[in-house]
mmCIF file with all atom_site columns, C-alpha atoms in Angstrom:
data_model
loop_
_atom_site.group_PDB
_atom_site.id
_atom_site.type_symbol
_atom_site.label_atom_id
_atom_site.label_alt_id
_atom_site.label_comp_id
_atom_site.label_asym_id
_atom_site.label_entity_id
_atom_site.label_seq_id
_atom_site.pdbx_PDB_ins_code
_atom_site.Cartn_x
_atom_site.Cartn_y
_atom_site.Cartn_z
_atom_site.occupancy
_atom_site.B_iso_or_equiv
_atom_site.pdbx_formal_charge
_atom_site.auth_seq_id
_atom_site.auth_comp_id
_atom_site.auth_asym_id
_atom_site.auth_atom_id
_atom_site.pdbx_PDB_model_num
ATOM 1   C CA . MET D 1 1   ? 18.309 -9.560  -2.734  1.00 93.00 ? 1   MET D CA 1
ATOM 2   C CA . MET D 1 2   ? 16.522 -6.869  -4.597  1.00 95.00 ? 2   MET D CA 1
ATOM 3   C CA . LEU D 1 3   ? 16.206 -6.522  -8.185  1.00 95.00 ? 3   LEU D CA 1
ATOM 4   C CA . TYR D 1 4   ? 15.657 -3.058  -9.946  1.00 93.00 ? 4   TYR D CA 1
ATOM 5   C CA . LEU D 1 5   ? 14.541 -3.414  -13.456 1.00 92.00 ? 5   LEU D CA 1
ATOM 6   C CA . GLY D 1 6   ? 14.781 -0.817  -15.706 1.00 89.00 ? 6   GLY D CA 1
ATOM 7   C CA . SER D 1 7   ? 17.639 0.983   -13.734 1.00 87.00 ? 7   SER D CA 1
ATOM 8   C CA . GLY D 1 8   ? 19.340 2.399   -16.681 1.00 83.00 ? 8   GLY D CA 1
ATOM 9   C CA . TYR D 1 9   ? 21.528 5.442   -15.888 1.00 78.00 ? 9   TYR D CA 1
ATOM 10  C CA . ASN D 1 10  ? 20.265 5.467   -12.385 1.00 82.00 ? 10  ASN D CA 1
ATOM 11  C CA . PRO D 1 11  ? 21.348 2.262   -10.547 1.00 85.00 ? 11  PRO D CA 1
ATOM 12  C CA . TRP D 1 12  ? 20.712 2.091   -6.659  1.00 85.00 ? 12  TRP D CA 1
ATOM 13  C CA . PRO D 1 13  ? 24.043 1.157   -5.001  1.00 83.00 ? 13  PRO D CA 1
ATOM 14  C CA . GLY D 1 14  ? 24.337 -1.934  -2.212  1.00 84.00 ? 14  GLY D CA 1
ATOM 15  C CA . GLU D 1 15  ? 25.423 -5.019  -2.498  1.00 85.00 ? 15  GLU D CA 1
ATOM 16  C CA . ASN D 1 16  ? 21.999 -6.724  -2.251  1.00 92.00 ? 16  ASN D CA 1
ATOM 17  C CA . VAL D 1 17  ? 20.820 -4.613  -5.193  1.00 93.00 ? 17  VAL D CA 1
ATOM 18  C CA . ILE D 1 18  ? 21.180 -5.867  -8.739  1.00 93.00 ? 18  ILE D CA 1
ATOM 19  C CA . ASN D 1 19  ? 20.172 -3.333  -11.386 1.00 91.00 ? 19  ASN D CA 1
ATOM 20  C CA . VAL D 1 20  ? 19.033 -4.518  -14.494 1.00 92.00 ? 20  VAL D CA 1
ATOM 21  C CA . ASP D 1 21  ? 18.655 -2.882  -18.069 1.00 88.00 ? 21  ASP D CA 1
ATOM 22  C CA . ILE D 1 22  ? 18.646 -3.934  -21.666 1.00 87.00 ? 22  ILE D CA 1
ATOM 23  C CA . ALA D 1 23  ? 20.899 -1.064  -22.379 1.00 82.00 ? 23  ALA D CA 1
ATOM 24  C CA . ASP D 1 24  ? 24.656 -1.828  -21.351 1.00 73.00 ? 24  ASP D CA 1
ATOM 25  C CA . CYS D 1 25  ? 24.926 1.907   -19.788 1.00 69.00 ? 25  CYS D CA 1
ATOM 26  C CA . PRO D 1 26  ? 28.101 2.440   -20.448 1.00 59.00 ? 26  PRO D CA 1
ATOM 27  C CA . GLY D 1 27  ? 27.655 5.586   -18.139 1.00 59.00 ? 27  GLY D CA 1
ATOM 28  C CA . ILE D 1 28  ? 27.687 3.497   -15.174 1.00 60.00 ? 28  ILE D CA 1
ATOM 29  C CA . ASP D 1 29  ? 31.204 4.114   -14.457 1.00 60.00 ? 29  ASP D CA 1
ATOM 30  C CA . PRO D 1 30  ? 33.293 2.927   -11.185 1.00 57.00 ? 30  PRO D CA 1
ATOM 31  C CA . GLU D 1 31  ? 34.614 6.238   -10.809 1.00 62.00 ? 31  GLU D CA 1
ATOM 32  C CA . ILE D 1 32  ? 31.330 7.881   -10.760 1.00 62.00 ? 32  ILE D CA 1
ATOM 33  C CA . TYR D 1 33  ? 29.247 5.139   -9.084  1.00 61.00 ? 33  TYR D CA 1
ATOM 34  C CA . PRO D 1 34  ? 30.416 3.258   -5.889  1.00 64.00 ? 34  PRO D CA 1
ATOM 35  C CA . PRO D 1 35  ? 31.888 -0.098  -6.548  1.00 65.00 ? 35  PRO D CA 1
ATOM 36  C CA . GLU D 1 36  ? 29.101 -1.833  -4.949  1.00 72.00 ? 36  GLU D CA 1
ATOM 37  C CA . ILE D 1 37  ? 26.696 -1.187  -7.765  1.00 80.00 ? 37  ILE D CA 1
ATOM 38  C CA . ASN D 1 38  ? 25.655 -4.437  -9.293  1.00 86.00 ? 38  ASN D CA 1
ATOM 39  C CA . PHE D 1 39  ? 24.771 -4.076  -13.033 1.00 85.00 ? 39  PHE D CA 1
ATOM 40  C CA . LEU D 1 40  ? 22.985 -6.863  -15.173 1.00 88.00 ? 40  LEU D CA 1
ATOM 41  C CA . GLN D 1 41  ? 22.587 -6.319  -18.982 1.00 87.00 ? 41  GLN D CA 1
ATOM 42  C CA . HIS D 1 42  ? 19.456 -8.259  -19.455 1.00 91.00 ? 42  HIS D CA 1
ATOM 43  C CA . ASP D 1 43  ? 16.502 -8.293  -22.036 1.00 93.00 ? 43  ASP D CA 1
ATOM 44  C CA . CYS D 1 44  ? 13.506 -8.386  -19.690 1.00 92.00 ? 44  CYS D CA 1
ATOM 45  C CA . ARG D 1 45  ? 11.335 -9.721  -22.445 1.00 93.00 ? 45  ARG D CA 1
ATOM 46  C CA . GLN D 1 46  ? 13.449 -12.959 -21.686 1.00 95.00 ? 46  GLN D CA 1
ATOM 47  C CA . PRO D 1 47  ? 12.935 -15.212 -18.807 1.00 96.00 ? 47  PRO D CA 1
ATOM 48  C CA . LEU D 1 48  ? 14.646 -13.467 -15.977 1.00 97.00 ? 48  LEU D CA 1
ATOM 49  C CA . PRO D 1 49  ? 18.110 -15.074 -14.730 1.00 97.00 ? 49  PRO D CA 1
ATOM 50  C CA . PHE D 1 50  ? 17.006 -15.929 -11.229 1.00 97.00 ? 50  PHE D CA 1
ATOM 51  C CA . GLU D 1 51  ? 16.119 -18.957 -9.272  1.00 97.00 ? 51  GLU D CA 1
ATOM 52  C CA . ASN D 1 52  ? 12.624 -19.322 -8.512  1.00 98.00 ? 52  ASN D CA 1
ATOM 53  C CA . GLN D 1 53  ? 11.784 -17.742 -5.157  1.00 97.00 ? 53  GLN D CA 1
ATOM 54  C CA . SER D 1 54  ? 15.149 -15.745 -5.073  1.00 97.00 ? 54  SER D CA 1
ATOM 55  C CA . ILE D 1 55  ? 14.352 -12.380 -4.907  1.00 97.00 ? 55  ILE D CA 1
ATOM 56  C CA . ASP D 1 56  ? 12.975 -10.402 -1.638  1.00 96.00 ? 56  ASP D CA 1
ATOM 57  C CA . GLU D 1 57  ? 12.140 -6.781  -3.353  1.00 95.00 ? 57  GLU D CA 1
ATOM 58  C CA . GLU D 1 58  ? 11.300 -5.881  -6.985  1.00 93.00 ? 58  GLU D CA 1
ATOM 59  C CA . VAL D 1 59  ? 11.202 -2.402  -8.230  1.00 91.00 ? 59  VAL D CA 1
ATOM 60  C CA . PHE D 1 60  ? 10.116 -1.235  -11.587 1.00 84.00 ? 60  PHE D CA 1
ATOM 61  C CA . VAL D 1 61  ? 10.404 2.724   -12.601 1.00 82.00 ? 61  VAL D CA 1
ATOM 62  C CA . ASN D 1 62  ? 9.169  4.006   -15.867 1.00 81.00 ? 62  ASN D CA 1
ATOM 63  C CA . MET D 1 63  ? 9.917  0.847   -17.571 1.00 83.00 ? 63  MET D CA 1
ATOM 64  C CA . ILE D 1 64  ? 7.049  -1.644  -18.318 1.00 81.00 ? 64  ILE D CA 1
ATOM 65  C CA . TYR D 1 65  ? 5.204  0.672   -20.404 1.00 80.00 ? 65  TYR D CA 1
ATOM 66  C CA . TYR D 1 66  ? 7.839  0.143   -22.848 1.00 84.00 ? 66  TYR D CA 1
ATOM 67  C CA . LEU D 1 67  ? 6.490  -3.304  -23.560 1.00 85.00 ? 67  LEU D CA 1
ATOM 68  C CA . ASN D 1 68  ? 3.690  -4.461  -25.591 1.00 87.00 ? 68  ASN D CA 1
ATOM 69  C CA . PRO D 1 69  ? 0.797  -6.307  -23.638 1.00 85.00 ? 69  PRO D CA 1
ATOM 70  C CA . THR D 1 70  ? 2.111  -9.725  -24.391 1.00 91.00 ? 70  THR D CA 1
ATOM 71  C CA . GLU D 1 71  ? 5.953  -8.940  -23.314 1.00 92.00 ? 71  GLU D CA 1
ATOM 72  C CA . GLN D 1 72  ? 4.153  -7.139  -19.862 1.00 87.00 ? 72  GLN D CA 1
ATOM 73  C CA . GLU D 1 73  ? 2.338  -10.059 -19.119 1.00 87.00 ? 73  GLU D CA 1
ATOM 74  C CA . SER D 1 74  ? 5.312  -12.640 -19.833 1.00 93.00 ? 74  SER D CA 1
ATOM 75  C CA . LEU D 1 75  ? 7.530  -10.208 -17.423 1.00 92.00 ? 75  LEU D CA 1
ATOM 76  C CA . ILE D 1 76  ? 5.159  -10.409 -14.635 1.00 89.00 ? 76  ILE D CA 1
ATOM 77  C CA . LYS D 1 77  ? 4.701  -13.888 -14.538 1.00 91.00 ? 77  LYS D CA 1
ATOM 78  C CA . GLU D 1 78  ? 8.748  -14.059 -14.569 1.00 94.00 ? 78  GLU D CA 1
ATOM 79  C CA . CYS D 1 79  ? 8.483  -11.631 -11.758 1.00 92.00 ? 79  CYS D CA 1
ATOM 80  C CA . VAL D 1 80  ? 6.100  -13.858 -9.843  1.00 92.00 ? 80  VAL D CA 1
ATOM 81  C CA . ARG D 1 81  ? 8.105  -16.773 -10.341 1.00 96.00 ? 81  ARG D CA 1
ATOM 82  C CA . VAL D 1 82  ? 11.466 -15.085 -8.645  1.00 97.00 ? 82  VAL D CA 1
ATOM 83  C CA . MET D 1 83  ? 9.417  -13.510 -5.653  1.00 94.00 ? 83  MET D CA 1
ATOM 84  C CA . ALA D 1 84  ? 10.659 -15.030 -2.605  1.00 96.00 ? 84  ALA D CA 1
ATOM 85  C CA . GLU D 1 85  ? 7.470  -15.185 -0.019  1.00 94.00 ? 85  GLU D CA 1
ATOM 86  C CA . GLY D 1 86  ? 6.740  -11.956 1.540   1.00 92.00 ? 86  GLY D CA 1
ATOM 87  C CA . CYS D 1 87  ? 8.597  -10.247 -1.497  1.00 91.00 ? 87  CYS D CA 1
ATOM 88  C CA . ASN D 1 88  ? 7.850  -6.288  -1.767  1.00 89.00 ? 88  ASN D CA 1
ATOM 89  C CA . PHE D 1 89  ? 7.011  -5.259  -5.502  1.00 86.00 ? 89  PHE D CA 1
ATOM 90  C CA . VAL D 1 90  ? 6.996  -1.625  -6.327  1.00 84.00 ? 90  VAL D CA 1
ATOM 91  C CA . CYS D 1 91  ? 5.967  -0.442  -9.676  1.00 80.00 ? 91  CYS D CA 1
ATOM 92  C CA . ILE D 1 92  ? 6.072  3.299   -10.512 1.00 78.00 ? 92  ILE D CA 1
ATOM 93  C CA . ASP D 1 93  ? 4.959  3.308   -14.228 1.00 72.00 ? 93  ASP D CA 1
ATOM 94  C CA . GLY D 1 94  ? 2.744  4.128   -16.774 1.00 63.00 ? 94  GLY D CA 1
ATOM 95  C CA . PRO D 1 95  ? -0.984 5.422   -16.429 1.00 61.00 ? 95  PRO D CA 1
ATOM 96  C CA . GLU D 1 96  ? -3.011 4.394   -13.405 1.00 61.00 ? 96  GLU D CA 1
ATOM 97  C CA . GLU D 1 97  ? -4.863 1.716   -15.340 1.00 60.00 ? 97  GLU D CA 1
ATOM 98  C CA . ASP D 1 98  ? -1.844 0.241   -15.919 1.00 58.00 ? 98  ASP D CA 1
ATOM 99  C CA . MET D 1 99  ? -1.074 -0.044  -12.528 1.00 56.00 ? 99  MET D CA 1
ATOM 100 C CA . GLN D 1 100 ? -4.249 -1.475  -11.623 1.00 62.00 ? 100 GLN D CA 1
ATOM 101 C CA . TRP D 1 101 ? -3.678 -4.226  -14.079 1.00 57.00 ? 101 TRP D CA 1
ATOM 102 C CA . VAL D 1 102 ? -0.309 -4.977  -12.613 1.00 58.00 ? 102 VAL D CA 1
ATOM 103 C CA . SER D 1 103 ? -1.635 -5.314  -9.356  1.00 59.00 ? 103 SER D CA 1
ATOM 104 C CA . LYS D 1 104 ? -4.384 -8.070  -10.293 1.00 63.00 ? 104 LYS D CA 1
ATOM 105 C CA . GLN D 1 105 ? -1.709 -9.802  -12.054 1.00 57.00 ? 105 GLN D CA 1
ATOM 106 C CA . LEU D 1 106 ? 0.062  -10.173 -8.677  1.00 60.00 ? 106 LEU D CA 1
ATOM 107 C CA . GLU D 1 107 ? -3.110 -11.383 -6.583  1.00 62.00 ? 107 GLU D CA 1
#
């Protein structure tokens, strides 16, 4: 299962993808996007609603910089909790120094 955090109005299709955003994204219309769009409205400042080690891939795109440092740390801990062994983690977000911090949290 792939988790796309902060998907907003640009969800990824696929039955094995869960698109997550704090907004309800009413523009995600089944007439525009294929029916295999899985969307979950969720505030990522709260614990992720997934079992431990249940996610094979996690993607952040322009999302984590909206959080304060304490919220960022909590979210990264949650991401680590739900990561399956060998999970791919992709974070395209914020300035380079922020990405270096994220990398260190995953070590």
